[in-house]
mmCIF file of C-alpha atoms in Angstrom:
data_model
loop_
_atom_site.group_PDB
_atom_site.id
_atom_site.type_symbol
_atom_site.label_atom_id
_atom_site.label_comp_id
_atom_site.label_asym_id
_atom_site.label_seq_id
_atom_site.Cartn_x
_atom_site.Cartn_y
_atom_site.Cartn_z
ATOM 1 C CA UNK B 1 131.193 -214.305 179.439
ATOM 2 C CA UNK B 2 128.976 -211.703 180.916
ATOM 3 C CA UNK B 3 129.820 -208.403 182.396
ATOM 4 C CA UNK B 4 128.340 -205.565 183.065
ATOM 5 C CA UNK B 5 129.092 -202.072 185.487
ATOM 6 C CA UNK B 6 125.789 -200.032 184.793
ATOM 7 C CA UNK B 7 122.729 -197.638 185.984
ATOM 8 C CA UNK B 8 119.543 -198.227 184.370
ATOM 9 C CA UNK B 9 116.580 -195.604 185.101
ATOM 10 C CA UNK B 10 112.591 -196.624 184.817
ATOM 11 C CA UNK B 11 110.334 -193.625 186.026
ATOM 12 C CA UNK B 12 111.650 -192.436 189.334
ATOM 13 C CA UNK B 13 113.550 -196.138 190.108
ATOM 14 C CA UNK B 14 116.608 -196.455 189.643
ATOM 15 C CA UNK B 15 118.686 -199.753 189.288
ATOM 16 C CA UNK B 16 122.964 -199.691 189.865
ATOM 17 C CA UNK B 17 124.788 -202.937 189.582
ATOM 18 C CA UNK B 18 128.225 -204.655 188.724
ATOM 19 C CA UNK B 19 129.190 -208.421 188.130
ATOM 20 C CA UNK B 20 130.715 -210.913 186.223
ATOM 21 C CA UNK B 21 129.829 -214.475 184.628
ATOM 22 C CA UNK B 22 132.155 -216.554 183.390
ATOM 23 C CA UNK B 23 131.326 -219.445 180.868
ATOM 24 C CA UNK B 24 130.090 -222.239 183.128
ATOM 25 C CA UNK B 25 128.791 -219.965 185.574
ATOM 26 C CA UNK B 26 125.669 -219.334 187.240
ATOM 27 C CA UNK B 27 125.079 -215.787 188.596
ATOM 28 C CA UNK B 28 121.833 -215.793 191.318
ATOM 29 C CA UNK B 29 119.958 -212.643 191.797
ATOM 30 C CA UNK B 30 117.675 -212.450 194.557
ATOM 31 C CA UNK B 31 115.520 -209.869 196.241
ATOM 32 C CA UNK B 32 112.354 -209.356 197.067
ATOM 33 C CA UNK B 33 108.924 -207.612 194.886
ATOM 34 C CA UNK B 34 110.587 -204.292 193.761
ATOM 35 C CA UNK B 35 113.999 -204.833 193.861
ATOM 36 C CA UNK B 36 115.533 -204.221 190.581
ATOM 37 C CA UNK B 37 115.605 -208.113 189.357
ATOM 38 C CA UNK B 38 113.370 -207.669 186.290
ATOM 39 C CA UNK B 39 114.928 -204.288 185.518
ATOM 40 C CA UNK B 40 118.184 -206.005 185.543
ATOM 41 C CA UNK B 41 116.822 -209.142 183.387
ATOM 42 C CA UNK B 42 115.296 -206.371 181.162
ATOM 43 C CA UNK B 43 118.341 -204.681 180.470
ATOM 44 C CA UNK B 44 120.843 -207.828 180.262
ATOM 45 C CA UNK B 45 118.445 -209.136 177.354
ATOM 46 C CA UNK B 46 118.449 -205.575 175.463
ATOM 47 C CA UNK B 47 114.792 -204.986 176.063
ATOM 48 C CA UNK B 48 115.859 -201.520 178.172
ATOM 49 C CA UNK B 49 118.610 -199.239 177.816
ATOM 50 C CA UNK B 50 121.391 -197.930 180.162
ATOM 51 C CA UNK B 51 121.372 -194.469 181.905
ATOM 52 C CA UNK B 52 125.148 -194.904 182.370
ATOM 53 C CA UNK B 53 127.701 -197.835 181.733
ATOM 54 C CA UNK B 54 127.743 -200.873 179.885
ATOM 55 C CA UNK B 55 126.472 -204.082 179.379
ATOM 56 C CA UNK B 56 129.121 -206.825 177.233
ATOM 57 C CA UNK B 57 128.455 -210.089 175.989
ATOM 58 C CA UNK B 58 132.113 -212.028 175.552
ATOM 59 C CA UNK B 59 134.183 -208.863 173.813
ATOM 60 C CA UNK B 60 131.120 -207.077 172.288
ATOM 61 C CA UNK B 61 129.529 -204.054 173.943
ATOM 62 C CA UNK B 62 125.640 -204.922 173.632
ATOM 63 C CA UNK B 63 124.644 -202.005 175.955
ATOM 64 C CA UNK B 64 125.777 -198.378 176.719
ATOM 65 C CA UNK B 65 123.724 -194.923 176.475
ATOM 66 C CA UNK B 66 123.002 -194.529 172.927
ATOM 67 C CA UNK B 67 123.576 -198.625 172.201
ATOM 68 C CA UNK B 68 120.905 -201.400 172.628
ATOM 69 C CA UNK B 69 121.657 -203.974 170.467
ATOM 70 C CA UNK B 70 118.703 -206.489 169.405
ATOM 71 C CA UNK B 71 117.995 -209.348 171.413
ATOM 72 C CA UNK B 72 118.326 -211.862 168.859
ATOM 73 C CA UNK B 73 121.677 -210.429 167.715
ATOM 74 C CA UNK B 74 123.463 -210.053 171.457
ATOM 75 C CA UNK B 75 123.836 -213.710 171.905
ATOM 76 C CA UNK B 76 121.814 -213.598 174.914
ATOM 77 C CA UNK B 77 119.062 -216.111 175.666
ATOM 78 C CA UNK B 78 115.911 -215.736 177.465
ATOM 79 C CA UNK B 79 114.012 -218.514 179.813
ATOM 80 C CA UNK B 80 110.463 -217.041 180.754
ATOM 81 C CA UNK B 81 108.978 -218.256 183.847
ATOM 82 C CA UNK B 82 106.046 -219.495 181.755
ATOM 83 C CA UNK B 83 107.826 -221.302 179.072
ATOM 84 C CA UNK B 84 106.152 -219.556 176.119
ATOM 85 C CA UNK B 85 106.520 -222.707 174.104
ATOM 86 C CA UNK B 86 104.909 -222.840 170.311
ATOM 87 C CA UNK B 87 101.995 -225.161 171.391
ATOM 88 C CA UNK B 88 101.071 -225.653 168.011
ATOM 89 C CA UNK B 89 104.761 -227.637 167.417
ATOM 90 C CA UNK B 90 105.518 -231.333 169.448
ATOM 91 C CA UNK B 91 108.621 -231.144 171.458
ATOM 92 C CA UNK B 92 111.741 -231.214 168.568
ATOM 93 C CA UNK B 93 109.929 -228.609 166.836
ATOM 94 C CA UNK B 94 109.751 -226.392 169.989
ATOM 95 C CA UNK B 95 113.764 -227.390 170.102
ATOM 96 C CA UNK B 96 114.677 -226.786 166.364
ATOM 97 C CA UNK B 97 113.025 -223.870 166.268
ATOM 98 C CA UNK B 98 115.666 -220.965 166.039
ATOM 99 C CA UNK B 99 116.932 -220.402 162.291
ATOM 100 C CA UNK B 100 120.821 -221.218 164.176
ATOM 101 C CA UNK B 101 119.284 -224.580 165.146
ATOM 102 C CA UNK B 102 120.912 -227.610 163.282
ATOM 103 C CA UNK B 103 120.147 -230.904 163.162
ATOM 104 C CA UNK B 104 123.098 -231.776 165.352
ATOM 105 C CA UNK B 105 122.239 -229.359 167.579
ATOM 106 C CA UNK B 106 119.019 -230.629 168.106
ATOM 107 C CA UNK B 107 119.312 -234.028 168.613
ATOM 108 C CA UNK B 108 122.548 -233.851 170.798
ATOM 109 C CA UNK B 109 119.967 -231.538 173.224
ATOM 110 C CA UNK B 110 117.058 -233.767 173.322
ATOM 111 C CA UNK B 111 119.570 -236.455 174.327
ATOM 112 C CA UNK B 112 121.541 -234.219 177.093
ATOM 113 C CA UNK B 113 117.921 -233.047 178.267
ATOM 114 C CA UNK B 114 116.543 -236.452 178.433
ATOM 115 C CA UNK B 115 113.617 -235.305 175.560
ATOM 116 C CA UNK B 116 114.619 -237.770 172.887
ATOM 117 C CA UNK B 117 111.883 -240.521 174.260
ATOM 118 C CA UNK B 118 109.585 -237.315 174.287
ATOM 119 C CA UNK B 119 110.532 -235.839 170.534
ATOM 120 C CA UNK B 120 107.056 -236.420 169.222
ATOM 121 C CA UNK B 121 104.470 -235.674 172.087
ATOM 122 C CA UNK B 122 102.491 -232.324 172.345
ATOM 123 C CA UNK B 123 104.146 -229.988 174.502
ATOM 124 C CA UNK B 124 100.501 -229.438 176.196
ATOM 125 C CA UNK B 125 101.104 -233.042 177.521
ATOM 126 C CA UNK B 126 104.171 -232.281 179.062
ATOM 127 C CA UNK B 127 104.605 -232.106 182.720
ATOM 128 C CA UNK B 128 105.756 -228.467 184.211
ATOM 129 C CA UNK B 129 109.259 -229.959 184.768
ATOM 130 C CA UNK B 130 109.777 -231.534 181.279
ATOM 131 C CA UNK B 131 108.088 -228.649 179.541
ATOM 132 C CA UNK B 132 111.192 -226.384 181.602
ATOM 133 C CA UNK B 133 113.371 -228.737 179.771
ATOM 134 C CA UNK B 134 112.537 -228.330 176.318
ATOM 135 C CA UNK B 135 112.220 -224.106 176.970
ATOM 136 C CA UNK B 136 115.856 -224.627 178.148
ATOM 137 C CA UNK B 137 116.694 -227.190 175.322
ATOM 138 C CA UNK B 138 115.257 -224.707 172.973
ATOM 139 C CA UNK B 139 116.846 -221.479 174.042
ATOM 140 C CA UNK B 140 120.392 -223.413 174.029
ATOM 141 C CA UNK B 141 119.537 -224.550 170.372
ATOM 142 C CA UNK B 142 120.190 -220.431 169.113
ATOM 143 C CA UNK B 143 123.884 -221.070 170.486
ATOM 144 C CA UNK B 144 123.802 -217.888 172.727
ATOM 145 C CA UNK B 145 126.494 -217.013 175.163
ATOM 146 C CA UNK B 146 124.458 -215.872 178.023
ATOM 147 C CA UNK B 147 121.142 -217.777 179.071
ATOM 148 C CA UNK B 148 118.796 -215.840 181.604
ATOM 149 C CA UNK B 149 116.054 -217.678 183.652
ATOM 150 C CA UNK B 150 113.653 -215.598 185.331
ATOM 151 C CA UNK B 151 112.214 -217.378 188.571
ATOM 152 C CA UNK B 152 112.942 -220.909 186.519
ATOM 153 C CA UNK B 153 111.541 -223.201 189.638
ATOM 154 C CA UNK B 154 108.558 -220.928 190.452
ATOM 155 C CA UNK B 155 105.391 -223.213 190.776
ATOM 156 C CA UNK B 156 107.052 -226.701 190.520
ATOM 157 C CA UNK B 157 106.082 -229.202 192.553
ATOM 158 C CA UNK B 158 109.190 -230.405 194.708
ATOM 159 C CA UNK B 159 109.836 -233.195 192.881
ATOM 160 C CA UNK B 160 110.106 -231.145 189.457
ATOM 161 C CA UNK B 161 112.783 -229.127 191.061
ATOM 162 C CA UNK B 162 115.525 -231.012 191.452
ATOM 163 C CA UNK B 163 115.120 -232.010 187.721
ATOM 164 C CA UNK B 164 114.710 -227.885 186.494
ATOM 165 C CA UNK B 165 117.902 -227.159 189.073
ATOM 166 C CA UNK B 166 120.166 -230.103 187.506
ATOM 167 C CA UNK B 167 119.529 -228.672 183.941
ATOM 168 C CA UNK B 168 119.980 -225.071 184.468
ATOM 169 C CA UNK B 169 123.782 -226.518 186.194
ATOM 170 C CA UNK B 170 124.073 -228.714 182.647
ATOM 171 C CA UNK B 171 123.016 -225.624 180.454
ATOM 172 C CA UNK B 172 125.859 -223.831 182.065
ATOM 173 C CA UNK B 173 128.705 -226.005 180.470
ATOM 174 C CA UNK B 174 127.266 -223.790 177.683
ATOM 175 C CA UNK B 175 127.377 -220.722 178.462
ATOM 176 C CA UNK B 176 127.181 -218.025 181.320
ATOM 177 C CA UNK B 177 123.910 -218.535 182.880
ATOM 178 C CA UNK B 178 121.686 -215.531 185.020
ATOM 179 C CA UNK B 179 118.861 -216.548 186.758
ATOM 180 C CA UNK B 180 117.156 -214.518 188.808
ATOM 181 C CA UNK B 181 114.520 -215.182 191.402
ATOM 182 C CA UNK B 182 113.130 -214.019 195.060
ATOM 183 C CA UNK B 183 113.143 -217.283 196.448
ATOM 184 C CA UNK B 184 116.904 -217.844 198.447
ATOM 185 C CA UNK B 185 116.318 -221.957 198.535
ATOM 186 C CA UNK B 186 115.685 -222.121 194.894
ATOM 187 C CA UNK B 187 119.008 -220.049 193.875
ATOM 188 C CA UNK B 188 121.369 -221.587 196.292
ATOM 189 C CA UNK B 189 120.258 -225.187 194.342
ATOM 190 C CA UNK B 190 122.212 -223.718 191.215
ATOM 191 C CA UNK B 191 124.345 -220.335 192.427
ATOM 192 C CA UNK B 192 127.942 -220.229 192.400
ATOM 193 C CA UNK B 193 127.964 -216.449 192.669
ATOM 194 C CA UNK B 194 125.200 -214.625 194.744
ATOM 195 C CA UNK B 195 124.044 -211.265 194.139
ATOM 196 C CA UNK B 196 121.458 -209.247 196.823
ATOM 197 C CA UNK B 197 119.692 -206.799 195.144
ATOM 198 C CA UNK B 198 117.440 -204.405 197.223
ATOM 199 C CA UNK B 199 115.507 -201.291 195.782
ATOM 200 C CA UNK B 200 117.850 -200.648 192.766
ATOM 201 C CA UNK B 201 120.885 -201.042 195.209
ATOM 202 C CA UNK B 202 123.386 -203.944 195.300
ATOM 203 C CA UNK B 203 124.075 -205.101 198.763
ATOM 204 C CA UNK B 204 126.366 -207.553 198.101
ATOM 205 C CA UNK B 205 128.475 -210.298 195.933
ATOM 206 C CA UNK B 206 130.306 -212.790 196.030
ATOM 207 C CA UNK B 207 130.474 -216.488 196.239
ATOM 208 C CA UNK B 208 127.177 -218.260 197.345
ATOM 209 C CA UNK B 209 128.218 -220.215 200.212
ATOM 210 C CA UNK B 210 129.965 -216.847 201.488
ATOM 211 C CA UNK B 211 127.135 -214.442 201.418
ATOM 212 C CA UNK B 212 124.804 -216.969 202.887
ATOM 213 C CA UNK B 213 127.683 -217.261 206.437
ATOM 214 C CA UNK B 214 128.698 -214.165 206.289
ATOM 215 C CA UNK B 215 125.841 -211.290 204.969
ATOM 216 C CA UNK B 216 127.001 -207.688 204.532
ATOM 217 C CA UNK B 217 124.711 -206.044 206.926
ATOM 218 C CA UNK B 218 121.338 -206.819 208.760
ATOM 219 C CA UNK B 219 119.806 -205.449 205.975
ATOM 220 C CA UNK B 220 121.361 -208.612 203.816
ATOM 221 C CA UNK B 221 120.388 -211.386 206.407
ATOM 222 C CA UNK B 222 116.868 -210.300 206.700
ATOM 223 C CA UNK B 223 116.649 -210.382 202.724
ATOM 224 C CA UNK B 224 118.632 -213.647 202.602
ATOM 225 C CA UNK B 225 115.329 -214.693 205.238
ATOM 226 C CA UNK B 226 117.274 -214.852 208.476
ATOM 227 C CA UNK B 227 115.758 -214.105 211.580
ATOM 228 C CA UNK B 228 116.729 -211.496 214.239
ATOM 229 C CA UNK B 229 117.487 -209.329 215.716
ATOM 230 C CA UNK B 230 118.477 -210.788 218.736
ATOM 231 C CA UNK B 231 119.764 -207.757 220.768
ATOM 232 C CA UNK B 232 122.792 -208.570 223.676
ATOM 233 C CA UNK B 233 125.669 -207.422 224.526
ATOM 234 C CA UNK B 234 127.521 -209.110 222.187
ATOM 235 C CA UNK B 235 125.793 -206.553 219.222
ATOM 236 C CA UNK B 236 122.522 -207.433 216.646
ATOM 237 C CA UNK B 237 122.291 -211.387 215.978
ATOM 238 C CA UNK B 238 120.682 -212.674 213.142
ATOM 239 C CA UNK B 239 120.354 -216.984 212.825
ATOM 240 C CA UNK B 240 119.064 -218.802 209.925
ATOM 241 C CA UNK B 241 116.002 -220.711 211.356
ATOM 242 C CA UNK B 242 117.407 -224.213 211.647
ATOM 243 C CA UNK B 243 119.687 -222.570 213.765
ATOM 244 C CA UNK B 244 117.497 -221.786 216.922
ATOM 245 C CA UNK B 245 116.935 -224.003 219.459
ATOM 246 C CA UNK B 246 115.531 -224.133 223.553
ATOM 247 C CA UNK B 247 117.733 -224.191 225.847
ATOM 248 C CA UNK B 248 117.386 -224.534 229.628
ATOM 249 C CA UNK B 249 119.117 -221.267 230.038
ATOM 250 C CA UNK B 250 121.768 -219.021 228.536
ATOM 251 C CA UNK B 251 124.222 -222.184 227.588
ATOM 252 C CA UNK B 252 126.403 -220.637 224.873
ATOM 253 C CA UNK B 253 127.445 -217.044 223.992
ATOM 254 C CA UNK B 254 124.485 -215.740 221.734
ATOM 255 C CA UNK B 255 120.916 -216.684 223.305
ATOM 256 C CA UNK B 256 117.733 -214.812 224.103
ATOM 257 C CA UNK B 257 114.744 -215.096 226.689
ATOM 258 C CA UNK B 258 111.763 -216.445 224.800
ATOM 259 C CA UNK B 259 108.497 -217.466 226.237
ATOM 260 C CA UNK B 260 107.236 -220.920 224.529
ATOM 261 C CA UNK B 261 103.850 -220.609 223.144
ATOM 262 C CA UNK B 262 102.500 -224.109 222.244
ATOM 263 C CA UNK B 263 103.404 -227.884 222.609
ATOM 264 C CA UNK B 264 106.160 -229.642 220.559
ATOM 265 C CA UNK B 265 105.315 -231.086 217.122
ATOM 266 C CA UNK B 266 107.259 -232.470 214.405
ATOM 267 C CA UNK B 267 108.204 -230.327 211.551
ATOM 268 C CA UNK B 268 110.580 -231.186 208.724
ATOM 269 C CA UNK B 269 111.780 -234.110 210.907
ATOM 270 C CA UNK B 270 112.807 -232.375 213.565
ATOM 271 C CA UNK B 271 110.821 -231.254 217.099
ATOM 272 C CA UNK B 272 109.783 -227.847 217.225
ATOM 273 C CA UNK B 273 107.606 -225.393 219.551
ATOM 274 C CA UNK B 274 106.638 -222.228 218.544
ATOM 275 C CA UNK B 275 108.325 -219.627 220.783
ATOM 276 C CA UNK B 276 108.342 -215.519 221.014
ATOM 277 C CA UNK B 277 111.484 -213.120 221.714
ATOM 278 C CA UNK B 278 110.928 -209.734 222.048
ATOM 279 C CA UNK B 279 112.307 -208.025 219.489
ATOM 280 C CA UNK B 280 112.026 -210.884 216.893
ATOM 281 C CA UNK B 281 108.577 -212.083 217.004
ATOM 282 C CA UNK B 282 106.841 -215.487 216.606
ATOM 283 C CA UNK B 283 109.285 -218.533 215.345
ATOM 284 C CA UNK B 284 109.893 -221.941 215.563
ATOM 285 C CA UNK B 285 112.882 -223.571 217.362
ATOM 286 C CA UNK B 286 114.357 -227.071 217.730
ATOM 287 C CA UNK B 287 113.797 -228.546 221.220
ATOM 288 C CA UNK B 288 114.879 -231.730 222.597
ATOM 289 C CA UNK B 289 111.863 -232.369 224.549
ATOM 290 C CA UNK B 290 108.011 -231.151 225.040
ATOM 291 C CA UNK B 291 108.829 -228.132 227.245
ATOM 292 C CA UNK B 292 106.090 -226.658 229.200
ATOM 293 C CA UNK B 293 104.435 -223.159 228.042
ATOM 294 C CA UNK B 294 105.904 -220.083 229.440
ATOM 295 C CA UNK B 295 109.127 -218.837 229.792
ATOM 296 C CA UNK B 296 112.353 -220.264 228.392
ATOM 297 C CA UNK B 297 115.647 -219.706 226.594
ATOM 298 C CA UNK B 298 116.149 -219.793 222.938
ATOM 299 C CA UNK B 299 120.454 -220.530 221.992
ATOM 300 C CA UNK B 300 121.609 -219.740 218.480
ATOM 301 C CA UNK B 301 124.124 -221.203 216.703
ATOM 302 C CA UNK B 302 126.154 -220.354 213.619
ATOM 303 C CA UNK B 303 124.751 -216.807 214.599
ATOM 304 C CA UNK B 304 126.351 -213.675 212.542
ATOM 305 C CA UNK B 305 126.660 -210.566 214.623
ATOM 306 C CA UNK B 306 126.701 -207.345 213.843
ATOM 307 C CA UNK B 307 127.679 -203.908 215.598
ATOM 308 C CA UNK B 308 124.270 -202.360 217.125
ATOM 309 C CA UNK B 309 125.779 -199.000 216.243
ATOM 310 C CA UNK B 310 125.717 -200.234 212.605
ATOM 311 C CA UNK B 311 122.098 -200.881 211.751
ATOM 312 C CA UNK B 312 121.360 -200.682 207.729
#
C-alpha cells in the first residue's frame, strides 16, 4: 500500500497531490514536460522532501517535513527509464543482485519473467524489451512494497510493448505499482487508477476508464490529447480523434462546419481526409467515401461537453 496527501516545493514550483495504491494496483500519472511527474517520482522514492504532509509506505510514515527516510530502507523500488543494469553481470546476476535477494527469489522471477532461458547471456545482448524485464525482475528481487516506473515503454518498438505492459500488470500481484509517464496510450495499457497532473496541480482521479469518458474540465481532455473545442450551442465539445467523422451535414446533435483539405487515404485501417474547423485546427476524420475538397461537416461522437461559461 501506498498513500500519500502532500506539497513538495523545488525553487519557485510547487507540486500538491493525494492518492492511494493498493497492493495489486497500478497508479498512472500523466502530464505533459513540467508537470510535477518527476517531482512526484522524486519524492515517492525519498530522493526529495515534503513542504507539508506525508508520504506512507503500508503503516510506516517514509515522508513528512523533517522525515525522509532512505530509499533502500522505505521499501520502495525504482524502474529507471534507462534500465541502469550492472553491464558488467549476465542476466541472474543483474536479478540477484540486492543483498534481500535469495535464491528462491531469484529463480522463481526469471521463471515468472520468462529470463530463465536467458540466465547466462550479457545483458548488452539483450533486446530493449527483455532488458525492461530483468530491471523489473531485479527491482522485485529487494521485496519492496511499492515499485515506481518512470516512462517504462518510452522508446520500445511496438512490438516490445505489449511484453513491458504485461509485466509491469504481473509485477503488480507484488506490490503497489506507480508508473508515471506523458504518453496517455502507454498508461491506459496498465492503469487501473488515473491521475492528471498539470503544473504542480492535480486535475483529477479516479478510475482509468472514467477519466478517459468523462474528463474534469477542458483543461483535462486537452491533456488526456482530445481535440476541441468545438463551440455550439450545446456548450465546448471535446472528441477523442477516432471519434470524428464527415458527415453530409449536421446529422446528430454535436457537429461542426469543416472545410476538407485533401483526398482520402488510409490511415490505421480506416479512411481519413484531413479537414479544418475553425476553432480547432487541422485534423483527421473518418469518412465513408473520397469527398471532394471544400466545405463539409465534421459529426462527433462519444463527444464530452462542457459549459462555455466554464472554461479552465
Amino acid at each position: 500500500m501506498l498513500a500519500a496527501d502532500c506539497t513538495v516545493r523545488r525553487g519557485s514550483f510547487t507540486l500538491r497531490c493525494r492518492f492511494e495504491v493498493p497492493q495489486g494496483s497500478v497508479l498512472g500519472v500523466v502530464g505533459p514536460s513540467g508537470a510535477g511527474k518527476t517531482t512526484l517520482l522524486d519524492a515517492i522514492a525519498g530522493l526529495v522532501g515534503l513542504a507539508e504532509g506525508w508520504i506512507r509506505v503500508g503503516e510506516t510514515i517514509v515522508s513528512s517535513p523533517g522525515v525522509r527516510v532512505a530509499l533502500e530502507r522505505r521499501g520502495v523500488g525504482l524502474v529507471p527509464q534507462r534500465t541502469a543494469l550492472f553491464r558488467h553481470l549476465d542476466v541472474v546476476g543483474n536479478v540477484a543482485f540486492s543483498r534481500r535477494a535469495s535464491a528462491e527469489d531469484v529463480e522463481e522471477l526469471l521463471r515468472y519473467f520468462g529470463l530463465a532461458t536467458l540466465r547466462d547471456r550479457s545483458v548488452g545482448t539483450l533486446s530493449g524489451g527483455q532488458a525492461r524485464r530483468v530491471a523489473i525482475a531485479r527491482a522485485l528481487a529487494a521485496r519492496p512494497s511499492v515499485l515506481v516506473f518512470d516512462e517504462p515503454m518510452a522508446g520500445l518498438d511496438h512490438e516490445l510493448v505489449d511484453d513491458v505492459a504485461e509485466a509491469i500488470r504481473d509485477s503488480a500481484t507484488r506490490c503497489a505499482v506507480v508508473v508515471v509517464d506523458h504518453d496517455l496510450a502507454s498508461i491506459a495499457r496498465v492503469a487501473d487508477t488515473l491521475l492528471v497532473l498539470d503544473d504542480g496541480a492535480q486535475l483529477q482521479i479516479g478510475p482509468a476508464s472514467q477519466v478517459q469518458r468523462q474528463p474534469a474540465s477542458a483543461r483535462v481532455a486537452r491533456l488526456l490529447g482530445m481535440v476541441g473545442p468545438f463551440v455550439g450551442r450545446w456548450g465546448e465539445a471535446w472528441a477523442w480523434p477516432s471519434a470524428l467523422h464527415l458527415a453530409d451535414g449536421p446529422d446528430g446533435p454535436i457537429g461542426a462546419p469543416a472545410r476538407v483539405l485533401e483526398p482520402a487515404r488510409v490511415v490505421g485501417g480506416r479512411l481519413e481526409q484531413l479537414v479544418s474547423v475553425d476553432g480547432v485546427g487541422s485534423l483527421r476524420a473518418e469518412t465513408s467515401w473520397d469527398r471532394p475538397l471544400g466545405q463539409g461537416w465534421v459529426a462527433l461522437t462519444d463527444a464530452v461537453v462542457f459549459d462555455q461559461k466554464v472554461r479552465t
